[in-house]
């Protein structure tokens, strides 16, 4: 899925630039929707969906994960990694805890998808 940023957001997002959506996150209780994307610093961050308009809504290559609190629609390779995660909370906790192997795999997956979608991204960095 490709989205276009509607306004500059701090130094993280640029108005008019296209971004690859890595994950769509929905909170079931609050019905909030957010997108995870690689920002201008290369950080894999979550932003309110209202900062974007959808340019390409095709979700080929995405998978869905649902629990009582939220729904995640993420790149299918990331969901596969999520299932194999060493952390019970999933890949993003592995990522935030700086698990080197997880970080490398996540970055490879994102760079490959961005290339396939002809989207330029800043080299992802670990937090």
PDB file of C-alpha atoms in Angstrom:
ATOM      1  CA  UNK A   1       0.000   0.000   0.000  1.00  0.00           C
ATOM      2  CA  UNK A   2       1.293   3.429  -0.917  1.00  0.00           C
ATOM      3  CA  UNK A   3       0.207   6.649   0.760  1.00  0.00           C
ATOM      4  CA  UNK A   4       0.978  10.300   0.035  1.00  0.00           C
ATOM      5  CA  UNK A   5       1.732  12.648   2.915  1.00  0.00           C
ATOM      6  CA  UNK A   6      -0.750  15.542   3.156  1.00  0.00           C
ATOM      7  CA  UNK A   7       1.397  17.879   5.271  1.00  0.00           C
ATOM      8  CA  UNK A   8       4.919  18.216   6.575  1.00  0.00           C
ATOM      9  CA  UNK A   9       5.158  16.551   9.960  1.00  0.00           C
ATOM     10  CA  UNK A  10       8.053  17.699  12.096  1.00  0.00           C
ATOM     11  CA  UNK A  11      11.168  16.645  10.196  1.00  0.00           C
ATOM     12  CA  UNK A  12       9.803  13.127   9.749  1.00  0.00           C
ATOM     13  CA  UNK A  13       7.409  13.380   6.806  1.00  0.00           C
ATOM     14  CA  UNK A  14       7.345  15.557   3.684  1.00  0.00           C
ATOM     15  CA  UNK A  15       4.159  16.896   2.154  1.00  0.00           C
ATOM     16  CA  UNK A  16       3.480  15.333  -1.249  1.00  0.00           C
ATOM     17  CA  UNK A  17       5.954  12.469  -0.801  1.00  0.00           C
ATOM     18  CA  UNK A  18       4.862   8.858  -1.220  1.00  0.00           C
ATOM     19  CA  UNK A  19       5.515   6.355   1.568  1.00  0.00           C
ATOM     20  CA  UNK A  20       5.333   2.577   1.688  1.00  0.00           C
ATOM     21  CA  UNK A  21       2.952   1.359   4.384  1.00  0.00           C
ATOM     22  CA  UNK A  22       4.704  -1.391   6.292  1.00  0.00           C
ATOM     23  CA  UNK A  23       1.820  -1.992   8.673  1.00  0.00           C
ATOM     24  CA  UNK A  24      -1.722  -0.748   9.212  1.00  0.00           C
ATOM     25  CA  UNK A  25      -2.630  -0.735  12.886  1.00  0.00           C
ATOM     26  CA  UNK A  26      -6.203  -0.423  14.150  1.00  0.00           C
ATOM     27  CA  UNK A  27      -7.243  -0.127  17.763  1.00  0.00           C
ATOM     28  CA  UNK A  28     -10.558  -1.973  18.046  1.00  0.00           C
ATOM     29  CA  UNK A  29     -11.814  -0.042  21.095  1.00  0.00           C
ATOM     30  CA  UNK A  30     -10.950   3.483  19.977  1.00  0.00           C
ATOM     31  CA  UNK A  31     -11.196   2.741  16.238  1.00  0.00           C
ATOM     32  CA  UNK A  32      -7.972   4.668  15.691  1.00  0.00           C
ATOM     33  CA  UNK A  33      -6.038   3.838  12.538  1.00  0.00           C
ATOM     34  CA  UNK A  34      -2.321   4.337  12.089  1.00  0.00           C
ATOM     35  CA  UNK A  35       0.307   3.474   9.488  1.00  0.00           C
ATOM     36  CA  UNK A  36       3.861   2.306  10.140  1.00  0.00           C
ATOM     37  CA  UNK A  37       6.273   3.632   7.543  1.00  0.00           C
ATOM     38  CA  UNK A  38       9.944   4.477   7.200  1.00  0.00           C
ATOM     39  CA  UNK A  39      10.246   8.215   7.773  1.00  0.00           C
ATOM     40  CA  UNK A  40      12.810  10.757   6.559  1.00  0.00           C
ATOM     41  CA  UNK A  41      15.279   9.706   9.254  1.00  0.00           C
ATOM     42  CA  UNK A  42      14.888   6.030   8.397  1.00  0.00           C
ATOM     43  CA  UNK A  43      12.922   5.327  11.586  1.00  0.00           C
ATOM     44  CA  UNK A  44      10.099   2.792  11.285  1.00  0.00           C
ATOM     45  CA  UNK A  45       7.485   4.940  12.995  1.00  0.00           C
ATOM     46  CA  UNK A  46       3.709   4.901  13.437  1.00  0.00           C
ATOM     47  CA  UNK A  47       1.631   7.876  12.249  1.00  0.00           C
ATOM     48  CA  UNK A  48      -2.054   8.732  12.336  1.00  0.00           C
ATOM     49  CA  UNK A  49      -3.693   7.816   9.043  1.00  0.00           C
ATOM     50  CA  UNK A  50      -5.087  11.356   8.771  1.00  0.00           C
ATOM     51  CA  UNK A  51      -1.615  12.582   7.770  1.00  0.00           C
ATOM     52  CA  UNK A  52      -1.946  10.666   4.477  1.00  0.00           C
ATOM     53  CA  UNK A  53      -4.149   9.954   1.538  1.00  0.00           C
ATOM     54  CA  UNK A  54      -4.128   6.530  -0.018  1.00  0.00           C
ATOM     55  CA  UNK A  55      -2.434   6.476  -3.410  1.00  0.00           C
ATOM     56  CA  UNK A  56      -2.411   2.710  -3.984  1.00  0.00           C
ATOM     57  CA  UNK A  57      -4.721   0.616  -1.816  1.00  0.00           C
ATOM     58  CA  UNK A  58      -3.712  -2.763  -3.190  1.00  0.00           C
ATOM     59  CA  UNK A  59      -2.841  -5.080  -0.316  1.00  0.00           C
ATOM     60  CA  UNK A  60      -1.230  -7.909  -2.271  1.00  0.00           C
ATOM     61  CA  UNK A  61       1.555  -9.319  -0.131  1.00  0.00           C
ATOM     62  CA  UNK A  62      -0.006  -8.219   3.154  1.00  0.00           C
ATOM     63  CA  UNK A  63      -1.414 -10.437   5.909  1.00  0.00           C
ATOM     64  CA  UNK A  64      -3.754  -9.766   8.812  1.00  0.00           C
ATOM     65  CA  UNK A  65      -3.318 -10.453  12.525  1.00  0.00           C
ATOM     66  CA  UNK A  66      -6.233  -9.916  14.913  1.00  0.00           C
ATOM     67  CA  UNK A  67      -6.483 -10.076  18.689  1.00  0.00           C
ATOM     68  CA  UNK A  68      -8.902  -8.642  21.274  1.00  0.00           C
ATOM     69  CA  UNK A  69      -7.310  -5.198  21.267  1.00  0.00           C
ATOM     70  CA  UNK A  70      -6.143  -4.471  17.758  1.00  0.00           C
ATOM     71  CA  UNK A  71      -5.854  -5.526  14.159  1.00  0.00           C
ATOM     72  CA  UNK A  72      -2.577  -5.400  12.268  1.00  0.00           C
ATOM     73  CA  UNK A  73      -2.281  -5.637   8.503  1.00  0.00           C
ATOM     74  CA  UNK A  74       1.395  -6.003   7.691  1.00  0.00           C
ATOM     75  CA  UNK A  75       3.702  -7.123   4.945  1.00  0.00           C
ATOM     76  CA  UNK A  76       3.263 -10.890   4.830  1.00  0.00           C
ATOM     77  CA  UNK A  77       7.005 -11.520   5.246  1.00  0.00           C
ATOM     78  CA  UNK A  78       6.867  -9.496   8.459  1.00  0.00           C
ATOM     79  CA  UNK A  79       3.933 -11.539   9.760  1.00  0.00           C
ATOM     80  CA  UNK A  80       5.888 -14.712   9.071  1.00  0.00           C
ATOM     81  CA  UNK A  81       8.753 -13.214  11.059  1.00  0.00           C
ATOM     82  CA  UNK A  82       6.266 -12.220  13.781  1.00  0.00           C
ATOM     83  CA  UNK A  83       5.163 -15.841  14.129  1.00  0.00           C
ATOM     84  CA  UNK A  84       8.785 -16.952  14.556  1.00  0.00           C
ATOM     85  CA  UNK A  85       9.626 -14.094  16.936  1.00  0.00           C
ATOM     86  CA  UNK A  86      11.683 -14.900  20.003  1.00  0.00           C
ATOM     87  CA  UNK A  87       9.680 -12.300  21.913  1.00  0.00           C
ATOM     88  CA  UNK A  88       6.106 -13.120  22.891  1.00  0.00           C
ATOM     89  CA  UNK A  89       5.141  -9.548  22.011  1.00  0.00           C
ATOM     90  CA  UNK A  90       6.340  -9.949  18.409  1.00  0.00           C
ATOM     91  CA  UNK A  91       8.824  -8.539  15.971  1.00  0.00           C
ATOM     92  CA  UNK A  92       8.455  -4.877  16.918  1.00  0.00           C
ATOM     93  CA  UNK A  93       9.521  -5.652  20.483  1.00  0.00           C
ATOM     94  CA  UNK A  94      12.432  -7.699  19.108  1.00  0.00           C
ATOM     95  CA  UNK A  95      13.232  -4.724  16.877  1.00  0.00           C
ATOM     96  CA  UNK A  96      13.035  -2.198  19.723  1.00  0.00           C
ATOM     97  CA  UNK A  97      15.174  -4.441  21.924  1.00  0.00           C
ATOM     98  CA  UNK A  98      17.783  -4.274  19.151  1.00  0.00           C
ATOM     99  CA  UNK A  99      17.784  -7.932  18.199  1.00  0.00           C
ATOM    100  CA  UNK A 100      20.377  -7.701  15.424  1.00  0.00           C
ATOM    101  CA  UNK A 101      19.025 -10.603  13.369  1.00  0.00           C
ATOM    102  CA  UNK A 102      15.451  -9.260  13.500  1.00  0.00           C
ATOM    103  CA  UNK A 103      16.606  -5.763  12.532  1.00  0.00           C
ATOM    104  CA  UNK A 104      18.536  -7.068   9.516  1.00  0.00           C
ATOM    105  CA  UNK A 105      15.633  -9.198   8.298  1.00  0.00           C
ATOM    106  CA  UNK A 106      13.059  -6.415   8.790  1.00  0.00           C
ATOM    107  CA  UNK A 107      15.256  -3.961   6.861  1.00  0.00           C
ATOM    108  CA  UNK A 108      15.764  -6.448   4.011  1.00  0.00           C
ATOM    109  CA  UNK A 109      12.010  -7.061   3.734  1.00  0.00           C
ATOM    110  CA  UNK A 110      11.204  -3.338   3.685  1.00  0.00           C
ATOM    111  CA  UNK A 111      13.923  -2.427   1.177  1.00  0.00           C
ATOM    112  CA  UNK A 112      12.840  -5.237  -1.154  1.00  0.00           C
ATOM    113  CA  UNK A 113       9.171  -4.192  -1.037  1.00  0.00           C
ATOM    114  CA  UNK A 114      10.042  -0.515  -1.525  1.00  0.00           C
ATOM    115  CA  UNK A 115      12.139  -1.411  -4.564  1.00  0.00           C
ATOM    116  CA  UNK A 116       9.283  -3.511  -6.003  1.00  0.00           C
ATOM    117  CA  UNK A 117       6.905  -0.565  -5.518  1.00  0.00           C
ATOM    118  CA  UNK A 118       9.402   1.979  -6.931  1.00  0.00           C
ATOM    119  CA  UNK A 119       9.369   3.901  -3.666  1.00  0.00           C
ATOM    120  CA  UNK A 120      12.544   5.585  -2.472  1.00  0.00           C
ATOM    121  CA  UNK A 121      13.120   5.148   1.227  1.00  0.00           C
ATOM    122  CA  UNK A 122      15.774   6.370   3.588  1.00  0.00           C
ATOM    123  CA  UNK A 123      17.932   3.469   4.740  1.00  0.00           C
ATOM    124  CA  UNK A 124      16.054   2.105   7.776  1.00  0.00           C
ATOM    125  CA  UNK A 125      17.833   2.496  11.084  1.00  0.00           C
ATOM    126  CA  UNK A 126      17.365   0.741  14.388  1.00  0.00           C
ATOM    127  CA  UNK A 127      16.085   2.827  17.288  1.00  0.00           C
TER     128      UNK A 127
END
